[in-house]
PDB file of N, CA and C in Angstrom:
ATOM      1  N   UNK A 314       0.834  -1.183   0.000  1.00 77.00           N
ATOM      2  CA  UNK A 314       0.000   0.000   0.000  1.00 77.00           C
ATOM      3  C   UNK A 314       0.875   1.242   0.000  1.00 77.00           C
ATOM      4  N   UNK A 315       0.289   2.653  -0.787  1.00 94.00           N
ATOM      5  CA  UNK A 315       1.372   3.885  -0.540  1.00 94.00           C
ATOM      6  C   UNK A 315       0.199   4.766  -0.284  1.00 94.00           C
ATOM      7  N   UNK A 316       0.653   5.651   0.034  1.00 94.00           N
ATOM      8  CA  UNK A 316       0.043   7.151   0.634  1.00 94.00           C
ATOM      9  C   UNK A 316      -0.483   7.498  -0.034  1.00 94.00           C
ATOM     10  N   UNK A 317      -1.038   8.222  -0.289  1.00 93.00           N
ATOM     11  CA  UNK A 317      -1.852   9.139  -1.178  1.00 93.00           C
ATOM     12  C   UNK A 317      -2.348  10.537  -0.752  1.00 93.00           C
ATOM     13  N   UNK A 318      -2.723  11.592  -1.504  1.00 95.00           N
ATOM     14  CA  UNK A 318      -3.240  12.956  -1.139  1.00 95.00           C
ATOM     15  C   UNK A 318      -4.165  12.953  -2.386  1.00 95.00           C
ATOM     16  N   UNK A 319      -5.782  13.306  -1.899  1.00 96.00           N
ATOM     17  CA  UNK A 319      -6.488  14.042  -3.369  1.00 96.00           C
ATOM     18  C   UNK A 319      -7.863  14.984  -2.471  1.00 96.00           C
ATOM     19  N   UNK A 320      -8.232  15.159  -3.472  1.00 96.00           N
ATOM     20  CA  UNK A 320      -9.410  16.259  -2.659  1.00 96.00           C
ATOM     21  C   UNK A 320     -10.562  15.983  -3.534  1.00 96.00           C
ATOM     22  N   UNK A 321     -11.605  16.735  -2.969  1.00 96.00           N
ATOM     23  CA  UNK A 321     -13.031  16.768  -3.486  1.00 96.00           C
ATOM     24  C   UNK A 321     -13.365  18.152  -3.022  1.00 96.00           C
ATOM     25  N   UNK A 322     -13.790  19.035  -4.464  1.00 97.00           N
ATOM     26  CA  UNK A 322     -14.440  20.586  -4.443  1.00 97.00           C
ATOM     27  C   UNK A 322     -15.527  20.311  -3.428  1.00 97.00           C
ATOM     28  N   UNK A 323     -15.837  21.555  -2.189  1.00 97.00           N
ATOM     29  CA  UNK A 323     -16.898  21.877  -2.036  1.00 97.00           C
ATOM     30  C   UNK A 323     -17.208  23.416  -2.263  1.00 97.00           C
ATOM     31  N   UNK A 324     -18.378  23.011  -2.839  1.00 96.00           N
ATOM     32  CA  UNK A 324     -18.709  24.500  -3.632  1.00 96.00           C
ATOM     33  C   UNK A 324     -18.685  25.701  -2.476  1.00 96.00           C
ATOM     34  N   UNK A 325     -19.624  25.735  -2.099  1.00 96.00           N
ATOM     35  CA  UNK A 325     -19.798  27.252  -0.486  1.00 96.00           C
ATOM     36  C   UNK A 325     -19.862  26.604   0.599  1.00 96.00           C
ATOM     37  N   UNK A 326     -20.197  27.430   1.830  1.00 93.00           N
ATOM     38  CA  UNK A 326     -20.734  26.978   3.167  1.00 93.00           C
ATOM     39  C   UNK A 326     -21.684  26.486   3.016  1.00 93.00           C
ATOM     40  N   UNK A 327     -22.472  26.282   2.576  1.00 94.00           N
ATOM     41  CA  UNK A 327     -23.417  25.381   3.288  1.00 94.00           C
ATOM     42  C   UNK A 327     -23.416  24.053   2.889  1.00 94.00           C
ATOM     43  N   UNK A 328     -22.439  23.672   1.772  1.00 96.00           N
ATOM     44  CA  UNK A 328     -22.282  22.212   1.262  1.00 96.00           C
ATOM     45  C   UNK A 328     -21.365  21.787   2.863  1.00 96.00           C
ATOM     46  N   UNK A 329     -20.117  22.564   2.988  1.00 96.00           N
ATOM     47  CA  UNK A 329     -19.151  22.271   3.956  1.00 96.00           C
ATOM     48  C   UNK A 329     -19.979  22.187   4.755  1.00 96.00           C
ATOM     49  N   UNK A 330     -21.161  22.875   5.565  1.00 95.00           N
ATOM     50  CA  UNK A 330     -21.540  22.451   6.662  1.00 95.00           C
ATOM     51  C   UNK A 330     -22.409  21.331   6.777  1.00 95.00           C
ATOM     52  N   UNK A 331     -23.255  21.458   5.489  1.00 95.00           N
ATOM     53  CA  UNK A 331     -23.981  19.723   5.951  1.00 95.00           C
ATOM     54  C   UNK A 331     -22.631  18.502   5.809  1.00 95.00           C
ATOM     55  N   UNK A 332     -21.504  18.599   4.872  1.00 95.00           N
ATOM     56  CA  UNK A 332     -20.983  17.316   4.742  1.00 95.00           C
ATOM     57  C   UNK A 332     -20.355  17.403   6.152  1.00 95.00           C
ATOM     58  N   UNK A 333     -19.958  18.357   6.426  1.00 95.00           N
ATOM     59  CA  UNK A 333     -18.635  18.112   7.838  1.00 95.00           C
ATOM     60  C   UNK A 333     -19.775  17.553   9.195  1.00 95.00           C
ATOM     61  N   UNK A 334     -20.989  18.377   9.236  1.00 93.00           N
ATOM     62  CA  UNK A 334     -21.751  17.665  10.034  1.00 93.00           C
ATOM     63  C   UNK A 334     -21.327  18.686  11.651  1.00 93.00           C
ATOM     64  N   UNK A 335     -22.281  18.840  12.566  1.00 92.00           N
ATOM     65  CA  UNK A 335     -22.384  19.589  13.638  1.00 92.00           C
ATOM     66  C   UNK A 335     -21.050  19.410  14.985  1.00 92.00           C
ATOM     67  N   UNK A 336     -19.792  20.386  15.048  1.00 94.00           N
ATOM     68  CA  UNK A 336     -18.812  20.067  15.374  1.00 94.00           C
ATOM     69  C   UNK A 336     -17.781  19.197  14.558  1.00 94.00           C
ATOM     70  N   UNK A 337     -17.861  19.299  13.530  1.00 94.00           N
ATOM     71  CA  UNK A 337     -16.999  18.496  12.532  1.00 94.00           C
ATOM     72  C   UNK A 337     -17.008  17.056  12.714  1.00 94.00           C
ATOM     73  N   UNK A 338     -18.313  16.360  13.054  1.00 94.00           N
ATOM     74  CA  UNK A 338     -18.524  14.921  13.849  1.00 94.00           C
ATOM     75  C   UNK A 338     -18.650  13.854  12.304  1.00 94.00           C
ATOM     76  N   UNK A 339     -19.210  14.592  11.298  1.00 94.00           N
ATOM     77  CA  UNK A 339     -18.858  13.938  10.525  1.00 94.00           C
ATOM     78  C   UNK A 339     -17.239  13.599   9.698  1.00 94.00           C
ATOM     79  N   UNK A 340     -16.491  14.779   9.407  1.00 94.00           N
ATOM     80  CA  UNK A 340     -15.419  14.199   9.123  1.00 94.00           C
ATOM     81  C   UNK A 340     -14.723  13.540  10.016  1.00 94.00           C
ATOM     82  N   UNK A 341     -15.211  13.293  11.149  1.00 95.00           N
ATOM     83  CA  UNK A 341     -14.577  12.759  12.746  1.00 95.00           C
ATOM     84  C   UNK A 341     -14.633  11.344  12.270  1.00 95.00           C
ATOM     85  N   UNK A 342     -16.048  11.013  11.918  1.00 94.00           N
ATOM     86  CA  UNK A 342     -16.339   9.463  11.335  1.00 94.00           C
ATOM     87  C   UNK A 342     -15.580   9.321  10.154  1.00 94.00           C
ATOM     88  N   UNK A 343     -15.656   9.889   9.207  1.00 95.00           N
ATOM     89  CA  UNK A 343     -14.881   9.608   7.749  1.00 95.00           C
ATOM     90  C   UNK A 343     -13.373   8.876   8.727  1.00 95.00           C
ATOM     91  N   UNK A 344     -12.627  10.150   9.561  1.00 96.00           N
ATOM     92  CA  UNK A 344     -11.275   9.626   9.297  1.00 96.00           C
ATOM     93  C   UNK A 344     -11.110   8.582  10.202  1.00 96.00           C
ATOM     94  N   UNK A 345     -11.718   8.324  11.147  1.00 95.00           N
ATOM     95  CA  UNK A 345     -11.565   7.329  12.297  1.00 95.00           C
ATOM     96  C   UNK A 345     -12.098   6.098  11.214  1.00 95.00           C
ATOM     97  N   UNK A 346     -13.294   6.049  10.835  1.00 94.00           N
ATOM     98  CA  UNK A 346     -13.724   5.018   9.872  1.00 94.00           C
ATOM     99  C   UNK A 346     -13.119   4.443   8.483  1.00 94.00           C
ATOM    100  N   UNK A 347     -11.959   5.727   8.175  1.00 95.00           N
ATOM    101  CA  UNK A 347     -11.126   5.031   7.524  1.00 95.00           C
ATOM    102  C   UNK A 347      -9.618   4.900   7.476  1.00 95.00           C
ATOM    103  N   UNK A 348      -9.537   5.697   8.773  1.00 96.00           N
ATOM    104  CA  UNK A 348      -7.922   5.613   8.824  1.00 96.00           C
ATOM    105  C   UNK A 348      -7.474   6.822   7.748  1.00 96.00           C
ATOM    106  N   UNK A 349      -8.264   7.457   7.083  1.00 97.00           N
ATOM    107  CA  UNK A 349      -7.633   8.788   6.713  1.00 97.00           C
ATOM    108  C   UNK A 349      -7.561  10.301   7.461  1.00 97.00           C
ATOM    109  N   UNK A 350      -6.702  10.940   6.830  1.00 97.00           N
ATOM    110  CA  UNK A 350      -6.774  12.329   7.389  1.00 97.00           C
ATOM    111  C   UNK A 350      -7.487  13.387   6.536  1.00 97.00           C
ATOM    112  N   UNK A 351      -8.111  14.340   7.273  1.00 97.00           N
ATOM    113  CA  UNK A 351      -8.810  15.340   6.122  1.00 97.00           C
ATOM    114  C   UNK A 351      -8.262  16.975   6.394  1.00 97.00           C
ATOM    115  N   UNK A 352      -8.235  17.192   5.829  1.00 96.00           N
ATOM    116  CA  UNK A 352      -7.862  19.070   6.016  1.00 96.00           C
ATOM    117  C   UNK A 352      -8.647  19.814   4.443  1.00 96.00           C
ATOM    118  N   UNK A 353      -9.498  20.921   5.116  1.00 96.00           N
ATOM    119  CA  UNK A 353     -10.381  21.565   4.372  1.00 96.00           C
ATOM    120  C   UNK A 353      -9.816  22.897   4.397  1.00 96.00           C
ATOM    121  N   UNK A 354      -9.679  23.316   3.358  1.00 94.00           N
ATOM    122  CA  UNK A 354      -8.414  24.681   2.761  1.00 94.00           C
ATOM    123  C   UNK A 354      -9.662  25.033   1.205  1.00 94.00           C
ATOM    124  N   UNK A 355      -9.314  26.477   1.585  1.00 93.00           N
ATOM    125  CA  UNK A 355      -9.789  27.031   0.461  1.00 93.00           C
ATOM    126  C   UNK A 355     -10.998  26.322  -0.934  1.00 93.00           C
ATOM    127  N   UNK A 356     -11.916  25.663  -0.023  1.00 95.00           N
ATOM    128  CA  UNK A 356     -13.000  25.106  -1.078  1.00 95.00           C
ATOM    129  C   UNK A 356     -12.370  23.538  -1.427  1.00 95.00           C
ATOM    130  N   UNK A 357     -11.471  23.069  -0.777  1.00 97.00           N
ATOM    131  CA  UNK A 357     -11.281  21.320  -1.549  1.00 97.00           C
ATOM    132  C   UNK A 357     -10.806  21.279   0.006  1.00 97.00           C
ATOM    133  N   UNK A 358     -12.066  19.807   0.320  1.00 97.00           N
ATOM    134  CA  UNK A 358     -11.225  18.652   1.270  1.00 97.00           C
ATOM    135  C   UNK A 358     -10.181  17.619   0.985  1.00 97.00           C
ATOM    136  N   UNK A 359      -9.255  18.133   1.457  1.00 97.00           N
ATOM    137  CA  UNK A 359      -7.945  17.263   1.188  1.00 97.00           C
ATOM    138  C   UNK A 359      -8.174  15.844   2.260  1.00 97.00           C
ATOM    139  N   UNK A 360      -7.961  14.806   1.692  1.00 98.00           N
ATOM    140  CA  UNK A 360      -7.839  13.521   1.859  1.00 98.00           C
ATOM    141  C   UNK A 360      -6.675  12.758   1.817  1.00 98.00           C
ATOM    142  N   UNK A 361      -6.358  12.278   2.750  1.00 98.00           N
ATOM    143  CA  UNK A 361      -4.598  11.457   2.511  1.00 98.00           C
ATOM    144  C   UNK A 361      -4.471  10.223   3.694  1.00 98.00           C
ATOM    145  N   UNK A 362      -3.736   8.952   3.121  1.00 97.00           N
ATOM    146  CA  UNK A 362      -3.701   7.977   3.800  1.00 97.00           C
ATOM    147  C   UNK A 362      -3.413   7.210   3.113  1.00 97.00           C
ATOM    148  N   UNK A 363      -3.723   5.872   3.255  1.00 96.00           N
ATOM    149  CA  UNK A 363      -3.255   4.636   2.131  1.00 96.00           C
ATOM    150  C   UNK A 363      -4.153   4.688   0.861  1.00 96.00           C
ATOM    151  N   UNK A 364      -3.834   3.877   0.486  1.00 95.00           N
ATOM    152  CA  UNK A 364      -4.678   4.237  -1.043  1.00 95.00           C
ATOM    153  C   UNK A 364      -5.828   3.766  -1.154  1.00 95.00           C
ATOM    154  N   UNK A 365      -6.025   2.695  -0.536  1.00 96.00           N
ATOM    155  CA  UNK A 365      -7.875   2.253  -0.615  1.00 96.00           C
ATOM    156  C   UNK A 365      -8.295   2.705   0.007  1.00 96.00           C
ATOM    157  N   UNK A 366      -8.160   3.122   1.485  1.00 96.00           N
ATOM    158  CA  UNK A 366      -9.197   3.885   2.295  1.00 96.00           C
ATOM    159  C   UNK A 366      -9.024   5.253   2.102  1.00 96.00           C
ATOM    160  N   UNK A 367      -8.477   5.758   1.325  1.00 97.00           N
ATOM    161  CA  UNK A 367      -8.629   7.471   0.687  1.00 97.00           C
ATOM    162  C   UNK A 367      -9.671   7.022  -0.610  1.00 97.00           C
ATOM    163  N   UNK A 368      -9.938   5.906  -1.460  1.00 96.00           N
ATOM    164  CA  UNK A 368     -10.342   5.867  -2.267  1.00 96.00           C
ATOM    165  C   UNK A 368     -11.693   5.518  -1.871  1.00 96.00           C
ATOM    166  N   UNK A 369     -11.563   4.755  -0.620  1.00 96.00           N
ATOM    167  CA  UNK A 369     -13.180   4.912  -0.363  1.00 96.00           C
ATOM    168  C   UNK A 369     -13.839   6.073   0.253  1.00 96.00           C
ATOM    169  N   UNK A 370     -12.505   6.577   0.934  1.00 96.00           N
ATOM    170  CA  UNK A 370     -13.255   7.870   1.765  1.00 96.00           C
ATOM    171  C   UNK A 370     -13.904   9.275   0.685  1.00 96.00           C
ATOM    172  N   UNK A 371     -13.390   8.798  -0.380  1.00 96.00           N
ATOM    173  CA  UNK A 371     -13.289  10.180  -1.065  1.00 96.00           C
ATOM    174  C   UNK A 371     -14.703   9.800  -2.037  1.00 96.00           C
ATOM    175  N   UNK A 372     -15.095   8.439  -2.168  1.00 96.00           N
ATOM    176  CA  UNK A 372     -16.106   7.547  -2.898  1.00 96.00           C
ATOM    177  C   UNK A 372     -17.761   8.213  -1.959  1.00 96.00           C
ATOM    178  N   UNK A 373     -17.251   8.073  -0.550  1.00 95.00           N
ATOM    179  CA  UNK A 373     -18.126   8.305   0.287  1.00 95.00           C
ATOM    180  C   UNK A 373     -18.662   9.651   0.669  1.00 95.00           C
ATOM    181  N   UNK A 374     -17.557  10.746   0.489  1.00 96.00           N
ATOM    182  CA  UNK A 374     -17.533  12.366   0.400  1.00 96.00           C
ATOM    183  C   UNK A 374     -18.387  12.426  -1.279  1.00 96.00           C
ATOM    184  N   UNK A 375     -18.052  11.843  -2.044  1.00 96.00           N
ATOM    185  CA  UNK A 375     -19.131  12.567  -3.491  1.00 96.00           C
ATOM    186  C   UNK A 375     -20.096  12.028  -3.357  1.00 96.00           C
ATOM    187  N   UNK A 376     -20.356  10.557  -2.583  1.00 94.00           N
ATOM    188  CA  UNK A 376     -22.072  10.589  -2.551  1.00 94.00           C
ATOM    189  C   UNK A 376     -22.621  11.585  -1.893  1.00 94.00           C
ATOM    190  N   UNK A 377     -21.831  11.797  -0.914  1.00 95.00           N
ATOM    191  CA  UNK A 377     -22.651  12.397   0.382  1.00 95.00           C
ATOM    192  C   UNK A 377     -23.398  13.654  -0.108  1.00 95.00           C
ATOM    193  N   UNK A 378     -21.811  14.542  -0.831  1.00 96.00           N
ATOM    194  CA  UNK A 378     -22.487  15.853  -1.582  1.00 96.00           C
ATOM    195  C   UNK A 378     -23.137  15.941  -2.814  1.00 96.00           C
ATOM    196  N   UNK A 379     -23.683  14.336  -3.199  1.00 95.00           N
ATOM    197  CA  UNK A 379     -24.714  14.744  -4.662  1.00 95.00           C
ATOM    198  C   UNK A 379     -25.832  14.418  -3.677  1.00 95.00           C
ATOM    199  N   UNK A 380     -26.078  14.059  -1.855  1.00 94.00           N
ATOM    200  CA  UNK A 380     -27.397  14.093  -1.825  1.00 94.00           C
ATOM    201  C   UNK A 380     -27.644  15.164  -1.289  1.00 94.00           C
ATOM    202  N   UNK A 381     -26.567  16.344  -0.733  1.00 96.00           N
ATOM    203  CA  UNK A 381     -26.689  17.569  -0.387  1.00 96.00           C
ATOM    204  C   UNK A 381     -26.778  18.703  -1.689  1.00 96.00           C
ATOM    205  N   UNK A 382     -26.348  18.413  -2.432  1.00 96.00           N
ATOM    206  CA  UNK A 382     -26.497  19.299  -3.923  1.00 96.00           C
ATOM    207  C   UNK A 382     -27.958  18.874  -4.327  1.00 96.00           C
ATOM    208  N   UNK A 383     -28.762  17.608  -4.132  1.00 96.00           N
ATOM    209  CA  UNK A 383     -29.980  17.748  -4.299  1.00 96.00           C
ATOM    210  C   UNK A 383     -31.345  17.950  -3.406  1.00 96.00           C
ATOM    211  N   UNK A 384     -30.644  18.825  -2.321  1.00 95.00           N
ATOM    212  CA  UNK A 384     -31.329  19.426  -1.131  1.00 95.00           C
ATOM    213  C   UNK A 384     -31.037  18.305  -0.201  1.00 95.00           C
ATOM    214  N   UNK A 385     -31.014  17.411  -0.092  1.00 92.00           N
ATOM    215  CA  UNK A 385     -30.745  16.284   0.830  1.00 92.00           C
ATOM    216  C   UNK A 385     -29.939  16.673   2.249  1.00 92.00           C
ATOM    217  N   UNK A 386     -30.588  15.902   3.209  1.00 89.00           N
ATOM    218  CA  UNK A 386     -29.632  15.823   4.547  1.00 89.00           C
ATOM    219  C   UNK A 386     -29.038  14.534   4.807  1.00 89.00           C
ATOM    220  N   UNK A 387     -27.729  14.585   5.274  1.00 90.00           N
ATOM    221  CA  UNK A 387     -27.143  13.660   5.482  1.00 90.00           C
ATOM    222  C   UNK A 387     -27.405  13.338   7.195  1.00 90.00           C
ATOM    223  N   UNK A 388     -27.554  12.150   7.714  1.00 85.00           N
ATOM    224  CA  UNK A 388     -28.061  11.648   9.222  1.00 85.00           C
ATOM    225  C   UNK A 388     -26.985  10.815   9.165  1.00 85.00           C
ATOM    226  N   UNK A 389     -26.036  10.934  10.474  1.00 81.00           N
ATOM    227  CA  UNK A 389     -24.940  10.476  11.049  1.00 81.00           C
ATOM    228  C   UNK A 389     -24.878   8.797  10.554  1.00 81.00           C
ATOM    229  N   UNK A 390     -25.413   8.056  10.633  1.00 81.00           N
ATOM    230  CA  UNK A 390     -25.620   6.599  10.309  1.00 81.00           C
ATOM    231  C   UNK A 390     -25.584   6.629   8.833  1.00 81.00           C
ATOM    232  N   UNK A 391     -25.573   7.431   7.851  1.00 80.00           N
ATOM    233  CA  UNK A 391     -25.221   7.325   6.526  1.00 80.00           C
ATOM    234  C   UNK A 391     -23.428   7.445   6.500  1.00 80.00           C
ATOM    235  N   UNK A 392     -22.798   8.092   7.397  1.00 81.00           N
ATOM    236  CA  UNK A 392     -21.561   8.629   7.558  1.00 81.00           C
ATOM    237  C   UNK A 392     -20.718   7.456   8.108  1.00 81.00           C
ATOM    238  N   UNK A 393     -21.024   6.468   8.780  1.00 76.00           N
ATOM    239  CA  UNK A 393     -21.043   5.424   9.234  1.00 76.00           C
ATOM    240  C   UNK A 393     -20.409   4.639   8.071  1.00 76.00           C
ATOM    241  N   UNK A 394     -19.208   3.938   8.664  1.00 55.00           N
ATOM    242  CA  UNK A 394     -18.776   2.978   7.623  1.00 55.00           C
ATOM    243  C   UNK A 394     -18.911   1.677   8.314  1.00 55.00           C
TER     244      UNK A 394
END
């Protein structure tokens, strides 16, 4: 396995706040649930860790925000791996 770094655009605040979730509890789950790290800079969540669990984490960040881009709320147990 090797490291990896990639990101996923979030468009404004209010995408960042439904995906990150109340106290940042959702990216809390992403990285504990996959053993990645996240850092959110200038509109892209950066993602880095081994290569499959960045590839799922980052699999799991674009669903999340096509059900928030279609008004959708995300509930902690979807965040859940």
């Amino acid at each position: 396995m090797k490291n990896i770094d990639t990101s996923v655009r979030i468009h404004n605040n209010g995408e960042a706040k439904a995906l990150f979730g109340r106290h940042d509890e959702n990216l809390k789950l992403v990285e504990n649930g996959f053993g990645v790290k996240t850092v959110y800079r200038d509109g892209d969540l950066m993602l880095s860790g081994h290569d499959d669990a960045v590839e799922k984490a980052l699999h799991l960040c674009e669903e999340l925000l096509i059900t928030i881009r279609r008004g959708g709320i995300i509930k902690k147990h979807e965040v859940r791996y």
